[in-house]
Amino acid sequence: MARAVLPEDSVKEVSELIDVMISLLFESLPRRDQRNWARVYLNGLVRTNGKKTIRNIAGTGASSVEQSLQQFISKSPWDWTPVRRSLAQHLERTAQRPLAWVLQPMVIEKAGDRSVGVGRQFVPQLGRTANCQQAGGIWLASSEASFPVEWTLTLPGPWTSELMRRRRAGIPDTARSLTPAQDAVHAVQRMAATWQLQRRPVVMEVANGDLSQSIDSFTLQDIPFVFKVDGSLPVSFGGAGRHKPGPHTAPARELIDSLRSQRRVVEWTRHGRTEGAVTLLTSAPVLATPGEDRHPPAPPTPLLLLGAWSEAALLPSEFWITNIGDRPLAQLFLLAKLTDRVSLDFTETCEPVGIRDFEGRSFRGWHHHATLASVAHAAKLLSARPHARDPYPGPARPAGLPRQATALPRPAAAHPATPAVLPPRLPGPTPRRAYIR
């Protein structure tokens, strides 16, 4: 992939912001020399052309710098979690208020078998088996920008069951082999419980086999979610009242297609583009299938199944399940499409600062690199904003709809108190056509 070279003025602005962010985000690093090497590494991620390896960042003929960076990234025992938490809190104060926490998978193909977490495995995003690492980022996303603040690295079975391999990579005793979705869910739960952030809806794609556990986990902590699901997913519906038959079970695609007469037209603008798009939406109340570890007396969770057709499609092509039941379909669709905003920022900013480029073999080194690449990503995006030079902003702006969106008016509905912050409801009747700008 071609890496864009920043103009000199832009590099200077990013470097100045990096200096500010070092003082704000890296207070948990106990030594001044550690913070200095963090500064060197961050500037290298922004300035270095080509692949952002430690050798390239250090430069030719700078063996002492390379050794010091190797020590700082791969061996130094500093904790990356406080830095990531401080980054997320800083972004909530300085960037446009995030509308959601978006889970973005990242696949890093490898030639060898020594990089931590690498293995031959089927990758849904590639549609094939690959020798790779599977990671995931949690992004604070609005309609205008998105920022990775937390990362997971999925460990195939041999990396946790083989003692020598585990010790060589420095994998913590607490790390387990989970699916990428399970890793992501656990990371969100930790963020919600300990990061002192305003909770936002979690947007992610979930395979059929992981759905029940993901729903149960987020329901337990009152975390709102919008899960993209496959059209083959069996869903239960009907049977809520005394005289209503059911419940029935059908694939999500069939249930949504049976409601095509109730579709609403949504006109919207894709992230990163200027031309408009048209989507047809409908929804149906469904019930979650209890997970295996849920006690049988627990009632099923009421959910909403959302389906979308592109303008000319005969059949629905995209499906989401959410526990947010009191927002217009246009708003829910906008939340779901924040994945496009993240994909755009990943390609245009996160990859150019080298998020995939770590060549070390340690678990600690991988997470250190991902943390610093996240800070470099934030510095590049924030330096382009008018208020980027003000690291101590005033009170946070109230959360609202993104500038590109005009939500459908809709009758207000009762909603239990929740710590999560959702896009606001707007009063009034709901038209059949929504315009999202």
Coordinates of C-alpha atoms in Angstrom, one line a residue:
M1 CA 0.0 0.0 0.0
A2 CA 1.3 3.5 -0.9
R3 CA 2.1 5.6 2.1
A4 CA 1.3 9.3 1.9
V5 CA 4.1 11.7 2.9
L6 CA 2.9 14.6 5.1
P7 CA 3.9 18.2 4.1
E8 CA 6.6 19.6 6.4
D9 CA 4.1 22.1 8.0
S10 CA 1.7 19.2 8.9
V11 CA 4.5 17.1 10.3
K12 CA 5.5 20.0 12.6
E13 CA 1.9 20.4 13.8
V14 CA 1.7 16.7 14.5
S15 CA 5.0 16.7 16.4
E16 CA 3.9 19.7 18.5
L17 CA 0.7 17.8 19.4
I18 CA 2.7 14.7 20.2
D19 CA 4.7 16.7 22.7
V20 CA 1.4 17.7 24.4
M21 CA 0.0 14.2 24.3
I22 CA 3.2 12.8 25.9
S23 CA 2.6 14.9 28.9
L24 CA -1.1 14.1 29.0
L25 CA -1.2 10.4 28.2
F26 CA 2.0 8.9 29.4
E27 CA 2.0 10.0 33.1
S28 CA 1.8 6.3 34.0
L29 CA 5.3 5.7 32.6
P30 CA 7.5 6.1 35.7
R31 CA 10.8 7.2 34.0
R32 CA 11.6 10.3 31.9
D33 CA 13.7 8.2 29.5
Q34 CA 10.6 6.0 28.8
R35 CA 8.6 9.0 27.9
N36 CA 11.4 10.3 25.7
W37 CA 11.5 7.0 23.7
A38 CA 7.7 7.1 23.4
R39 CA 8.2 10.6 21.8
V40 CA 10.9 9.3 19.4
Y41 CA 8.7 6.3 18.4
L42 CA 5.6 8.4 17.9
N43 CA 7.5 10.9 15.7
G44 CA 8.9 8.0 13.8
L45 CA 5.5 6.5 13.1
V46 CA 4.4 9.9 11.7
R47 CA 7.6 10.9 9.8
T48 CA 9.2 7.6 8.6
N49 CA 8.5 6.7 5.0
G50 CA 7.7 3.1 4.1
K51 CA 7.1 0.3 6.7
K52 CA 7.2 1.5 10.3
T53 CA 9.6 -1.0 11.7
I54 CA 11.9 -0.2 14.6
R55 CA 14.9 -0.3 12.3
N56 CA 13.4 2.1 9.8
I57 CA 12.3 4.5 12.6
A58 CA 15.8 4.4 14.1
G59 CA 17.4 5.2 10.7
T60 CA 20.5 3.9 9.2
G61 CA 23.7 3.9 11.2
A62 CA 21.8 4.5 14.5
S63 CA 22.3 1.1 16.2
S64 CA 22.1 2.6 19.7
V65 CA 18.8 4.2 18.9
E66 CA 17.5 0.9 17.5
Q67 CA 18.6 -1.0 20.6
S68 CA 16.9 1.5 22.9
L69 CA 13.7 1.4 20.9
Q70 CA 13.8 -2.4 20.9
Q71 CA 14.1 -2.3 24.6
F72 CA 11.3 0.2 25.1
I73 CA 8.9 -1.5 22.8
S74 CA 9.6 -5.3 23.2
K75 CA 11.0 -5.6 26.7
S76 CA 10.2 -2.7 28.9
P77 CA 7.4 -3.7 31.3
W78 CA 5.3 -0.5 31.1
D79 CA 1.6 -1.0 31.2
W80 CA -0.3 0.0 28.1
T81 CA -3.8 0.0 29.6
P82 CA -3.4 3.4 31.4
V83 CA -2.1 5.0 28.3
R84 CA -5.1 3.7 26.2
R85 CA -7.5 4.7 28.9
S86 CA -6.0 8.2 29.1
L87 CA -6.2 8.4 25.3
A88 CA -9.9 7.6 25.3
Q89 CA -10.7 10.1 28.0
H90 CA -8.7 12.8 26.1
L91 CA -10.5 12.1 22.9
E92 CA -13.9 12.4 24.6
R93 CA -12.9 15.9 25.7
T94 CA -11.2 17.1 22.5
A95 CA -12.7 15.3 19.5
Q96 CA -16.3 15.4 18.3
R97 CA -18.4 13.4 20.9
P98 CA -18.4 9.8 19.8
L99 CA -21.7 8.2 18.9
A100 CA -20.5 4.6 19.3
W101 CA -17.8 2.2 20.2
V102 CA -17.1 0.4 16.9
L103 CA -15.3 -3.0 16.8
Q104 CA -13.1 -3.3 13.8
P105 CA -11.3 -6.6 13.0
M106 CA -7.7 -6.4 11.7
V107 CA -6.0 -9.3 9.9
I108 CA -2.2 -9.2 9.6
E109 CA -0.9 -11.9 7.2
K110 CA 2.6 -13.3 8.0
A111 CA 5.1 -15.4 6.2
G112 CA 6.6 -17.2 9.2
D113 CA 5.3 -18.8 12.4
R114 CA 7.2 -16.8 15.1
S115 CA 5.1 -13.7 15.5
V116 CA 2.9 -13.9 18.5
G117 CA -0.5 -15.2 17.8
V118 CA 0.2 -16.2 14.2
G119 CA -1.3 -19.4 12.8
R120 CA -3.1 -20.9 9.9
Q121 CA -6.8 -20.2 10.4
F122 CA -9.9 -19.4 8.5
V123 CA -10.5 -15.7 8.4
P124 CA -14.1 -14.6 7.6
Q125 CA -13.0 -11.2 6.4
L126 CA -10.7 -12.8 3.8
G127 CA -13.1 -15.7 3.0
R128 CA -10.2 -18.1 3.1
T129 CA -7.6 -19.8 5.3
A130 CA -4.5 -17.6 5.9
N131 CA -1.3 -17.6 8.0
C132 CA -2.0 -14.5 10.0
Q133 CA -2.6 -12.7 13.3
Q134 CA -6.2 -11.8 14.1
A135 CA -6.6 -8.6 16.1
G136 CA -9.4 -6.2 16.8
G137 CA -9.6 -2.5 17.6
I138 CA -12.2 -0.7 19.6
W139 CA -12.8 2.7 18.1
L140 CA -14.5 5.8 19.4
A141 CA -16.5 6.8 16.3
S142 CA -18.5 9.8 15.2
S143 CA -19.7 10.6 11.7
E144 CA -16.6 12.9 11.1
A145 CA -13.8 10.9 12.7
S146 CA -12.9 7.7 14.5
F147 CA -10.0 6.8 16.8
P148 CA -8.8 3.4 18.0
V149 CA -8.3 3.3 21.8
E150 CA -8.2 -0.4 22.7
W151 CA -6.8 -3.5 21.0
T152 CA -7.1 -7.3 21.3
L153 CA -4.8 -10.0 19.9
T154 CA -6.5 -13.4 19.5
L155 CA -4.3 -16.3 20.5
P156 CA -4.8 -19.6 18.7
G157 CA -4.8 -22.7 21.0
P158 CA -1.0 -23.6 20.6
W159 CA 0.0 -20.2 21.8
T160 CA -1.6 -20.8 25.2
S161 CA -1.3 -24.6 25.5
E162 CA 2.4 -24.9 24.6
L163 CA 4.5 -23.8 27.6
M164 CA 7.7 -23.0 25.7
R165 CA 5.9 -21.0 23.0
R166 CA 4.0 -19.1 25.7
R167 CA 7.1 -18.2 27.6
R168 CA 9.1 -17.2 24.6
A169 CA 6.4 -14.7 23.5
G170 CA 5.9 -13.5 27.1
I171 CA 2.2 -14.2 27.1
P172 CA 0.6 -13.5 30.5
D173 CA -0.8 -16.3 32.6
T174 CA -4.2 -14.8 32.4
A175 CA -4.4 -14.8 28.6
R176 CA -6.7 -17.5 27.1
S177 CA -7.6 -18.8 23.6
L178 CA -10.9 -17.2 22.6
T179 CA -12.6 -16.3 19.4
P180 CA -12.0 -12.8 18.1
A181 CA -15.6 -11.9 19.1
Q182 CA -15.1 -13.2 22.6
D183 CA -11.9 -11.2 22.9
A184 CA -13.7 -8.1 21.7
V185 CA -16.7 -8.5 24.1
H186 CA -14.4 -9.0 27.1
A187 CA -12.4 -5.8 26.1
V188 CA -15.7 -3.8 25.9
Q189 CA -16.8 -5.1 29.3
R190 CA -13.5 -4.0 30.8
M191 CA -13.7 -0.5 29.2
A192 CA -17.3 -0.1 30.4
A193 CA -16.4 -1.2 33.9
T194 CA -13.1 0.6 34.6
W195 CA -12.3 3.3 32.0
Q196 CA -14.7 6.0 33.3
L197 CA -16.1 6.8 29.9
Q198 CA -19.6 7.6 28.9
R199 CA -21.0 4.4 27.5
R200 CA -22.0 4.4 23.9
P201 CA -23.7 1.8 21.8
V202 CA -21.3 -0.9 20.7
V203 CA -21.3 -1.6 16.9
M204 CA -19.7 -4.9 15.8
E205 CA -20.2 -7.9 13.5
V206 CA -21.0 -11.1 15.3
A207 CA -21.0 -14.6 13.9
N208 CA -24.1 -16.8 14.6
G209 CA -22.1 -19.0 17.0
D210 CA -21.0 -16.0 19.2
L211 CA -24.3 -14.1 19.2
S212 CA -26.0 -15.6 22.3
Q213 CA -22.9 -15.1 24.5
S214 CA -22.4 -11.6 23.2
I215 CA -26.0 -10.6 23.9
D216 CA -25.9 -12.1 27.4
S217 CA -22.6 -10.4 28.3
F218 CA -23.7 -6.9 27.2
T219 CA -27.2 -7.3 28.7
L220 CA -25.6 -8.1 32.0
Q221 CA -23.9 -4.7 32.1
D222 CA -26.7 -2.7 30.4
I223 CA -24.5 -2.0 27.4
P224 CA -26.5 -1.0 24.3
F225 CA -25.4 -2.7 21.1
V226 CA -26.0 -2.9 17.3
F227 CA -24.7 -6.3 16.1
K228 CA -24.4 -7.0 12.4
V229 CA -25.5 -10.6 11.8
D230 CA -25.8 -13.0 8.9
G231 CA -29.2 -13.4 7.1
S232 CA -29.2 -17.1 8.0
L233 CA -29.4 -16.4 11.7
P234 CA -32.5 -18.2 13.2
V235 CA -34.6 -15.6 15.1
S236 CA -37.7 -16.1 17.3
F237 CA -40.7 -13.8 17.0
G238 CA -44.4 -13.6 17.9
G239 CA -46.2 -15.1 20.8
A240 CA -46.0 -12.0 23.1
G241 CA -49.7 -11.7 23.9
R242 CA -52.4 -14.1 25.1
H243 CA -54.0 -14.3 21.6
K244 CA -50.9 -14.1 19.5
P245 CA -49.6 -17.4 18.1
G246 CA -46.0 -18.3 18.5
P247 CA -43.2 -18.0 19.1
H248 CA -42.1 -18.9 15.6
T249 CA -38.5 -19.3 14.3
A250 CA -37.2 -18.3 10.9
P251 CA -34.0 -17.1 9.3
A252 CA -33.5 -13.4 9.7
R253 CA -33.5 -12.9 5.9
E254 CA -37.0 -14.5 5.6
L255 CA -38.5 -12.6 8.4
I256 CA -37.3 -9.2 7.1
D257 CA -38.3 -10.0 3.5
S258 CA -41.8 -10.9 4.7
L259 CA -42.1 -7.3 5.9
R260 CA -41.1 -5.6 2.7
S261 CA -44.5 -3.7 2.5
Q262 CA -43.5 -1.9 5.7
R263 CA -40.1 -0.6 4.3
R264 CA -39.1 3.0 4.8
V265 CA -36.9 4.9 2.3
V266 CA -33.7 6.4 3.7
E267 CA -31.5 8.8 1.7
W268 CA -28.0 9.3 3.1
T269 CA -24.5 10.1 2.3
R270 CA -21.7 7.5 2.5
H271 CA -18.7 8.3 4.7
G272 CA -15.9 9.8 2.6
R273 CA -18.1 10.4 -0.4
T274 CA -20.3 13.2 -1.7
E275 CA -22.9 11.3 -3.7
G276 CA -26.1 10.2 -2.1
A277 CA -27.3 6.7 -1.5
V278 CA -30.8 5.2 -1.0
T279 CA -31.5 2.3 1.4
L280 CA -34.8 0.7 2.3
L281 CA -35.3 -0.3 5.9
T282 CA -37.7 -2.3 8.0
S283 CA -37.6 -4.0 11.4
A284 CA -39.2 -6.6 13.5
P285 CA -39.2 -7.3 17.3
V286 CA -37.5 -10.6 18.0
L287 CA -36.3 -12.6 21.1
A288 CA -32.8 -13.6 21.8
T289 CA -32.1 -17.3 22.2
P290 CA -30.7 -17.9 25.7
G291 CA -27.0 -18.8 25.9
E292 CA -25.9 -22.1 27.3
D293 CA -24.8 -20.6 30.6
R294 CA -28.0 -18.7 31.2
H295 CA -30.4 -20.1 33.8
P296 CA -33.6 -21.4 32.2
P297 CA -36.0 -19.2 34.3
A298 CA -34.4 -16.1 32.8
P299 CA -36.8 -14.5 30.3
P300 CA -35.5 -14.0 26.7
T301 CA -34.1 -10.6 25.9
P302 CA -36.4 -8.5 23.7
L303 CA -34.5 -7.2 20.7
L304 CA -35.1 -5.5 17.4
L305 CA -34.0 -7.0 14.0
L306 CA -33.2 -4.4 11.4
G307 CA -32.9 -5.2 7.7
A308 CA -31.8 -3.2 4.7
W309 CA -32.2 -3.3 0.9
S310 CA -30.0 -1.3 -1.5
E311 CA -32.1 0.8 -3.9
A312 CA -32.3 -1.8 -6.7
A313 CA -32.0 -5.0 -4.7
L314 CA -34.8 -7.6 -4.8
L315 CA -33.8 -9.2 -1.4
P316 CA -32.5 -7.6 1.8
S317 CA -28.8 -7.8 2.0
E318 CA -27.8 -6.5 5.5
F319 CA -29.1 -7.3 8.9
W320 CA -28.5 -6.1 12.5
I321 CA -29.8 -7.0 15.9
T322 CA -30.0 -4.4 18.6
N323 CA -31.3 -3.8 22.1
I324 CA -32.0 -0.2 21.4
G325 CA -35.7 -0.2 20.8
D326 CA -36.8 3.5 21.1
R327 CA -34.9 5.2 18.3
P328 CA -35.9 5.8 14.7
L329 CA -34.7 3.2 12.1
A330 CA -32.7 6.0 10.4
Q331 CA -30.7 6.6 13.6
L332 CA -30.0 2.9 14.1
F333 CA -28.9 2.6 10.5
L334 CA -26.6 5.5 10.9
L335 CA -25.0 3.9 14.0
A336 CA -24.6 0.6 12.1
K337 CA -22.9 2.4 9.2
L338 CA -20.2 4.0 11.5
T339 CA -18.3 0.9 10.6
D340 CA -17.7 2.6 7.2
R341 CA -16.3 5.6 9.0
V342 CA -13.9 3.4 10.9
S343 CA -12.8 1.5 7.7
L344 CA -12.1 4.8 6.0
D345 CA -10.0 6.2 8.9
F346 CA -8.2 2.8 9.2
T347 CA -7.2 2.9 5.6
E348 CA -6.3 6.6 5.4
T349 CA -4.7 7.2 8.8
C350 CA -4.1 4.1 10.9
E351 CA -2.4 2.0 8.3
P352 CA -0.1 4.8 7.2
V353 CA 1.1 5.2 10.8
G354 CA 2.1 1.5 10.8
I355 CA -0.6 -0.3 12.8
R356 CA 0.2 -3.6 10.9
D357 CA 4.0 -3.1 10.8
F358 CA 5.2 -4.6 14.1
E359 CA 7.8 -7.3 13.3
G360 CA 8.7 -8.3 16.9
R361 CA 7.7 -11.6 18.5
S362 CA 6.5 -10.7 21.9
F363 CA 3.0 -10.2 23.2
R364 CA 4.1 -7.1 25.2
G365 CA 5.8 -5.6 22.1
W366 CA 2.8 -6.1 19.9
H367 CA 0.5 -4.2 22.4
H368 CA 3.1 -1.5 23.0
H369 CA 3.3 -0.9 19.3
A370 CA -0.5 -0.9 18.8
T371 CA -0.8 1.6 21.7
L372 CA 1.7 4.0 20.2
A373 CA 0.2 3.7 16.7
S374 CA -3.2 4.6 18.2
V375 CA -1.7 7.8 19.7
A376 CA 0.0 8.6 16.4
H377 CA -3.4 8.1 14.6
A378 CA -5.0 10.5 17.0
A379 CA -2.3 13.1 16.7
K380 CA -2.6 13.1 12.9
L381 CA -6.4 13.5 13.0
L382 CA -6.5 16.0 15.8
S383 CA -3.7 18.2 14.4
A384 CA -6.0 18.9 11.4
R385 CA -8.8 20.2 13.6
P386 CA -9.1 23.9 14.5
H387 CA -9.0 23.2 18.2
A388 CA -6.1 20.8 18.1
R389 CA -3.7 23.2 19.8
D390 CA -6.0 23.5 22.8
P391 CA -5.2 20.4 24.9
Y392 CA -7.4 21.6 27.8
P393 CA -10.8 22.2 26.4
G394 CA -13.8 23.5 28.3
P395 CA -16.8 21.4 29.3
A396 CA -17.7 18.6 26.9
R397 CA -20.2 19.4 24.2
P398 CA -23.6 17.6 24.7
A399 CA -23.9 14.4 22.7
G400 CA -26.1 14.8 19.7
L401 CA -26.7 13.8 16.2
P402 CA -23.7 14.1 13.8
R403 CA -23.7 17.0 11.5
Q404 CA -24.4 14.9 8.4
A405 CA -27.6 13.4 9.9
T406 CA -31.1 14.6 10.3
A407 CA -33.0 12.1 12.3
L408 CA -36.6 11.1 11.8
P409 CA -39.1 12.7 14.2
R410 CA -40.7 10.0 16.2
P411 CA -43.1 9.8 19.2
A412 CA -41.1 9.8 22.5
A413 CA -41.1 6.4 24.2
A414 CA -40.5 5.4 27.8
H415 CA -36.9 4.3 28.3
P416 CA -35.4 3.0 31.5
A417 CA -32.5 4.9 33.0
T418 CA -29.1 3.7 31.6
P419 CA -25.6 5.0 31.9
A420 CA -25.2 4.8 28.1
V421 CA -25.5 7.9 25.9
L422 CA -27.6 7.4 22.8
P423 CA -28.5 9.8 20.0
P424 CA -31.4 12.0 21.3
R425 CA -35.0 11.2 20.4
L426 CA -36.9 13.8 18.5
P427 CA -40.6 14.4 19.1
G428 CA -43.3 14.3 16.5
P429 CA -44.7 11.8 13.9
T430 CA -42.5 9.6 11.9
P431 CA -42.6 10.1 8.1
R432 CA -42.1 7.3 5.7
R433 CA -39.0 8.8 4.2
A434 CA -35.9 9.8 6.1
Y435 CA -33.1 12.1 4.9
I436 CA -29.6 11.5 6.4
R437 CA -27.2 14.1 5.3

